[in-house]
Short mmCIF file of C-alpha atoms in Angstrom, two decimals:
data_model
loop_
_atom_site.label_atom_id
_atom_site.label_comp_id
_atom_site.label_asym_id
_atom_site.label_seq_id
_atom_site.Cartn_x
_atom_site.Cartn_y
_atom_site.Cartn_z
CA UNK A 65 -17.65 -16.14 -11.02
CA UNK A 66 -14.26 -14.66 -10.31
CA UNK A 67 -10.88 -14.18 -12.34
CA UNK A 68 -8.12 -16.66 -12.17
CA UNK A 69 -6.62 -16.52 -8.42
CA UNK A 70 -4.41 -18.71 -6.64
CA UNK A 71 -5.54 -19.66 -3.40
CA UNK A 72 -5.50 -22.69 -0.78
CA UNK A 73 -7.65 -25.49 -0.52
CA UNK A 74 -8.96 -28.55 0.81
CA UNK A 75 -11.45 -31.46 -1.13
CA UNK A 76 -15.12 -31.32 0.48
CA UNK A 77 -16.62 -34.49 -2.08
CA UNK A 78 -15.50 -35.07 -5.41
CA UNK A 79 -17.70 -37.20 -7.78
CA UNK A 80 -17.22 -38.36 -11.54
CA UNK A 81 -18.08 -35.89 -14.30
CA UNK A 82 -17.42 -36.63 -18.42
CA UNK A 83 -14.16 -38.29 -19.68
CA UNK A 84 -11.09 -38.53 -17.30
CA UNK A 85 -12.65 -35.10 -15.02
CA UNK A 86 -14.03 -35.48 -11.80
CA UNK A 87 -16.47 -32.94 -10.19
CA UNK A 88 -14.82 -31.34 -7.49
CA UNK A 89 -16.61 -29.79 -4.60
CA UNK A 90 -13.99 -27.29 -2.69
CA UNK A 91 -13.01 -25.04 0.44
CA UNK A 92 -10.60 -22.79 -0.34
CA UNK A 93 -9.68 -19.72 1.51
CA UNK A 94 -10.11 -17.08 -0.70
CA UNK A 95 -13.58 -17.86 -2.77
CA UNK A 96 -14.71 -20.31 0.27
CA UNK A 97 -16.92 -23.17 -0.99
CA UNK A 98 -16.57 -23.54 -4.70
CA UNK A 99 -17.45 -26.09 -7.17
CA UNK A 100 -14.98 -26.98 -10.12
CA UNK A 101 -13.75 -29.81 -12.64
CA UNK A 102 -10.77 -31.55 -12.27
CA UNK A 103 -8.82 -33.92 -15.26
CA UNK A 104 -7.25 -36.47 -13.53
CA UNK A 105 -6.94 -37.52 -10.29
CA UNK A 106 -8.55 -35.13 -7.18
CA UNK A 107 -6.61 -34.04 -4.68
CA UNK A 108 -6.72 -35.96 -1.15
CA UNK A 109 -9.17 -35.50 1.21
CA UNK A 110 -8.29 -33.46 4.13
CA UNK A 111 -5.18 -32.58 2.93
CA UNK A 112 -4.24 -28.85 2.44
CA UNK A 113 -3.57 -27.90 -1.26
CA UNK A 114 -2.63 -24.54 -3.31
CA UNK A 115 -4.80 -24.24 -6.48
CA UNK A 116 -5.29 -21.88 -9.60
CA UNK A 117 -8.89 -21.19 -10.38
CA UNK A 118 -10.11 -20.14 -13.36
CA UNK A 119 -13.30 -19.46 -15.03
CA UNK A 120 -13.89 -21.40 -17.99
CA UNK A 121 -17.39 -21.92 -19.54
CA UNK A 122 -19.25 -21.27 -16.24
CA UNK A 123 -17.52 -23.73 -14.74
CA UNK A 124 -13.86 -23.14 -12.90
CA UNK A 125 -10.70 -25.44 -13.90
CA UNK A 126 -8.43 -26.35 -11.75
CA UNK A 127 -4.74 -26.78 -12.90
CA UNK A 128 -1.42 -27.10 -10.88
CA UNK A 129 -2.46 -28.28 -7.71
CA UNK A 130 0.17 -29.05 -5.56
CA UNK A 131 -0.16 -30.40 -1.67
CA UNK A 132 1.03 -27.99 1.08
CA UNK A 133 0.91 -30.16 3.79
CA UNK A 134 0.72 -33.71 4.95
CA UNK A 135 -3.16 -35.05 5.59
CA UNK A 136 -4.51 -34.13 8.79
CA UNK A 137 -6.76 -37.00 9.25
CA UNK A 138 -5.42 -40.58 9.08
CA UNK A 139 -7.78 -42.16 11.26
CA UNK A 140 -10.70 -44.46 9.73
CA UNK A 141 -12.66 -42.78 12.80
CA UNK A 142 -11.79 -38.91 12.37
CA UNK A 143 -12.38 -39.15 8.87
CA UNK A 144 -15.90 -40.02 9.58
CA UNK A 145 -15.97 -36.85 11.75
CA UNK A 146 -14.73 -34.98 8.75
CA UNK A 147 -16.87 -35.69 7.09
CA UNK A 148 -19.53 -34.21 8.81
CA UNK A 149 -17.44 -31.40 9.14
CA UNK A 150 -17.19 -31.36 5.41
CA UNK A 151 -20.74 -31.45 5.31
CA UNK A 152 -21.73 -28.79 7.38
CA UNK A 153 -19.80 -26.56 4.82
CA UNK A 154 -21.34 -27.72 1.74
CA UNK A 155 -24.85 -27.21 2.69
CA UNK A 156 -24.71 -24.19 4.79
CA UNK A 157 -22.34 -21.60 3.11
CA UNK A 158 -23.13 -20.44 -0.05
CA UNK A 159 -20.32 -20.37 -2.84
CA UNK A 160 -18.15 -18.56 -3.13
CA UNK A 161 -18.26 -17.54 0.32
CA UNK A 162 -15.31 -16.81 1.61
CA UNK A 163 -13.47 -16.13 5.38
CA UNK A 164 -10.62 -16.73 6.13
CA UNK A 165 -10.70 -17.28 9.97
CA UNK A 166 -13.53 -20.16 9.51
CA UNK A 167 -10.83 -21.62 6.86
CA UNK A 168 -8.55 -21.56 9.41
CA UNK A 169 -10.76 -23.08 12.67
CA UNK A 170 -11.07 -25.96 9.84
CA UNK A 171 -7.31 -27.00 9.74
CA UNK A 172 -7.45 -26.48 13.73
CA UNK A 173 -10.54 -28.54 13.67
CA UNK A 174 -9.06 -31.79 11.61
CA UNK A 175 -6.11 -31.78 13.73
CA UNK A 176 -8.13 -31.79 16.68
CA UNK A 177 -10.13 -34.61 15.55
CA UNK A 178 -7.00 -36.64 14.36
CA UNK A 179 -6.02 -36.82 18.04
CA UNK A 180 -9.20 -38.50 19.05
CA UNK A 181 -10.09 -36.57 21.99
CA UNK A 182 -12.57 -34.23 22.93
CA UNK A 183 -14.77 -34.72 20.00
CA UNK A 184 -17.82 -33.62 20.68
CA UNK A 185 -16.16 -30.24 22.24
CA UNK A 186 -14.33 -29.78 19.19
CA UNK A 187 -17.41 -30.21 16.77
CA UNK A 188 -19.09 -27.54 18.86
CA UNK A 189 -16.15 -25.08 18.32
CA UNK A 190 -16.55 -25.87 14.42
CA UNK A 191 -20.24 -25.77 14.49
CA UNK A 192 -20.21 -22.55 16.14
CA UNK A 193 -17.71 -21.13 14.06
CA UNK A 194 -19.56 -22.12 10.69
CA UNK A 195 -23.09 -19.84 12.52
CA UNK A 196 -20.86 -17.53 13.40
CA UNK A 197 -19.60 -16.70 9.91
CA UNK A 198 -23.42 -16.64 8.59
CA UNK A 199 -24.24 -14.20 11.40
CA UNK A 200 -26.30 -16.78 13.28
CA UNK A 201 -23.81 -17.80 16.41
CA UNK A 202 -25.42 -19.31 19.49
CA UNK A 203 -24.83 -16.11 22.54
CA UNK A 204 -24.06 -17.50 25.47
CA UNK A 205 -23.42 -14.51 27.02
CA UNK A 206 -26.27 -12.46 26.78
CA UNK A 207 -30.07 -13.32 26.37
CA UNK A 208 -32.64 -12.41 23.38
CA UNK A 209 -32.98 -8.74 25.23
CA UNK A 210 -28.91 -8.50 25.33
CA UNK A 211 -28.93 -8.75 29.04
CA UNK A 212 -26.37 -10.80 30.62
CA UNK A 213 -27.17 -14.49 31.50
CA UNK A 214 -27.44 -14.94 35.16
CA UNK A 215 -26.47 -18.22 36.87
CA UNK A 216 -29.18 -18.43 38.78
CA UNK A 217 -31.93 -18.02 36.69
CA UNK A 218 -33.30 -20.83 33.76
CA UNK A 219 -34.68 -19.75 30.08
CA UNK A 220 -35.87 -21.57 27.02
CA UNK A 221 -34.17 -21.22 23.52
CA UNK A 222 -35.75 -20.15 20.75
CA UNK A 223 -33.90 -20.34 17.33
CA UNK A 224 -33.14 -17.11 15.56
CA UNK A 225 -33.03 -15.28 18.52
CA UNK A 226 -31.54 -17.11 21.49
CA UNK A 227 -32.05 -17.87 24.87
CA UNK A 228 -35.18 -15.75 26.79
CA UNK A 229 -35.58 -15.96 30.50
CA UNK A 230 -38.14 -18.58 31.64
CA UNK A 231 -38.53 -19.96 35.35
CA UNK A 232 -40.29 -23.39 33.50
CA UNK A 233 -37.12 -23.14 31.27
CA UNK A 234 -35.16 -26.41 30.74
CA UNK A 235 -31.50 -24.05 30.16
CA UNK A 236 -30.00 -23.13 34.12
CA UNK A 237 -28.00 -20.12 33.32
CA UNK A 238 -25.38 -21.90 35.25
CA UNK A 239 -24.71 -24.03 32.19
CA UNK A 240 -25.07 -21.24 29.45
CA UNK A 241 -22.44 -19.64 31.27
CA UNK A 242 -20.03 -22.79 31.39
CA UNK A 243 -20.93 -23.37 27.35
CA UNK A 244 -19.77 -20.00 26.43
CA UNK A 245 -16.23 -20.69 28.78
CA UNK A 246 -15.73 -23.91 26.85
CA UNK A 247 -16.10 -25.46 30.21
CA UNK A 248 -17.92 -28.35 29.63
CA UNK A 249 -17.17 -30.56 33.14
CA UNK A 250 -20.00 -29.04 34.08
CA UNK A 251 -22.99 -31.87 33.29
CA UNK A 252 -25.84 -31.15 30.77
CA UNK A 253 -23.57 -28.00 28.94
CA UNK A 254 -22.44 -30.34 26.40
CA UNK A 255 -25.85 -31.36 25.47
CA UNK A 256 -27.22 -27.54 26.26
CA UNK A 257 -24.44 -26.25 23.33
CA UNK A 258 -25.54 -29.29 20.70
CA UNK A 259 -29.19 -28.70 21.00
CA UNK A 260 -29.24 -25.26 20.25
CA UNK A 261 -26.71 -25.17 17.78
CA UNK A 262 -28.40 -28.25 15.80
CA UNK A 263 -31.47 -25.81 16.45
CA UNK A 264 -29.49 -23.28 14.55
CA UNK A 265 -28.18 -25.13 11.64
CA UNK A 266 -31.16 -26.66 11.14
CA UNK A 267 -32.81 -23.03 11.10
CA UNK A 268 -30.58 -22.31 8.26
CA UNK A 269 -31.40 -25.72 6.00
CA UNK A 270 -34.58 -24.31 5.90
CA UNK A 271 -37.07 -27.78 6.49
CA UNK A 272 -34.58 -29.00 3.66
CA UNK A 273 -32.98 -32.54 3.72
CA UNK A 274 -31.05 -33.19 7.11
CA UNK A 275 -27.26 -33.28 7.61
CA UNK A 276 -26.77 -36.90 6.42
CA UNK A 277 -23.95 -37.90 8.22
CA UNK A 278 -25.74 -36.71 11.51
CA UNK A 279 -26.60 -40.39 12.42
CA UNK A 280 -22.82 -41.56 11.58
CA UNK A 281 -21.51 -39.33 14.00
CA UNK A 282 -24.15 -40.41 16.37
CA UNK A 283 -22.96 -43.75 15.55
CA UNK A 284 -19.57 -43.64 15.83
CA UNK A 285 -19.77 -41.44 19.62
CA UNK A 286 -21.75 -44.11 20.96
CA UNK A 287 -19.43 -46.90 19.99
CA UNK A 288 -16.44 -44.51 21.36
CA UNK A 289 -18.54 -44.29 24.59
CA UNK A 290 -18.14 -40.24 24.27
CA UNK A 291 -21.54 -39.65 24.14
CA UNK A 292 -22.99 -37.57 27.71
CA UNK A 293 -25.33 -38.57 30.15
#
């Protein structure tokens, strides 16, 4: 797949493979998602790692991992949101994917998460980054004809394409335009940008099996009392 490289990483799932090697499912920020074997112990979830990759037998080995950084999550709670994060990478970016600015709105993402604030706003700003990198971002800016949204006018979404002016539309362009300022005081733009973004990502699994951890998060926003109205 690609010649030995050193790169950094972080541990998306990790499962048992043969002997003393555990299967190792990665996000690294050169070769992006990648799937390897690792003797020994795996590295720690959600903590940042440097790595050498190599190809051996079709499958990469890794060797001489060493930790970079502390863990980023140490929270019961944000490690639940991680891993939905986590998830979001494994089934939507191919492997060996890689870019470099998504790798980096991860780290920024964990540590956002870690503080305990704001979720739902921050899984929006990883969500969106993860559709932008696959070319399918949610514009809030413009509509489906590349005109510019209009406050006072309401459209309907439809997935692949965006949002189409519609006076039966459920959308006020009032809220499109706070979603794509991050503003989200503004009630229903929260639940405007997770609609169309699950619209999105579930565009890309294809009718496939759902984002399992979906229903955890759901879980888990509820009991924090973060959900919106």
């Amino acid at each position: 797949m690609f010649r030995s490289s050193v790169t950094e990483g972080f541990l998306l799932f990790s499962r048992p493979f043969k002997e003393d090697d555990t299967l190792c499912e990665l996000w690294t920020e050169k070769q992006g998602r990648v799937r390897c074997r690792i003797s020994g112990n795996p590295p720690e979830p959600y903590r940042q790692f440097e790595i050498k990759l190599s190809n051996k037998a079709g499958l990469p080995a890794v060797s001489n991992f060493r930790y970079t950084q502390p863990v980023l999550i140490d929270s019961n709670a944000a490690r639940l949101l991680g891993f939905y994060v986590n998830e979001l990478l494994y089934r939507l970016l191919p492997a060996g994917y890689g870019d470099s600015s998504l790798f980096g709105r991860y780290i920024s993402t964990l540590l956002y998460l870690n503080e305990g604030e704001n979720i739902q706003p921050v899984l929006r700003f990883f969500e969106q980054g993860v559709l932008a990198s696959l070319g399918m971002a949610v514009d809030y800016q413009q509509d489906a004809n590349s005109l510019p949204v209009v406050a006072g006018q309401h459209y309907r979404f439809e997935t692949g394409r965006g949002f189409v002016a519609d006076a039966h539309g459920r959308y006020s362009g009032e809220r499109i335009i706070a979603v794509n300022r991050q503003d989200y005081n503004l009630k229903g733009a929260l639940s405007l940008a997770r609609e169309c973004q699950r619209r999105q990502i579930d565009e890309l699994l294809g009718g496939g099996q759902p984002i399992l951890s979906r229903q955890w998060l759901v879980n888990l926003i509820q009991t924090k009392g973060a959900s919106e109205a």
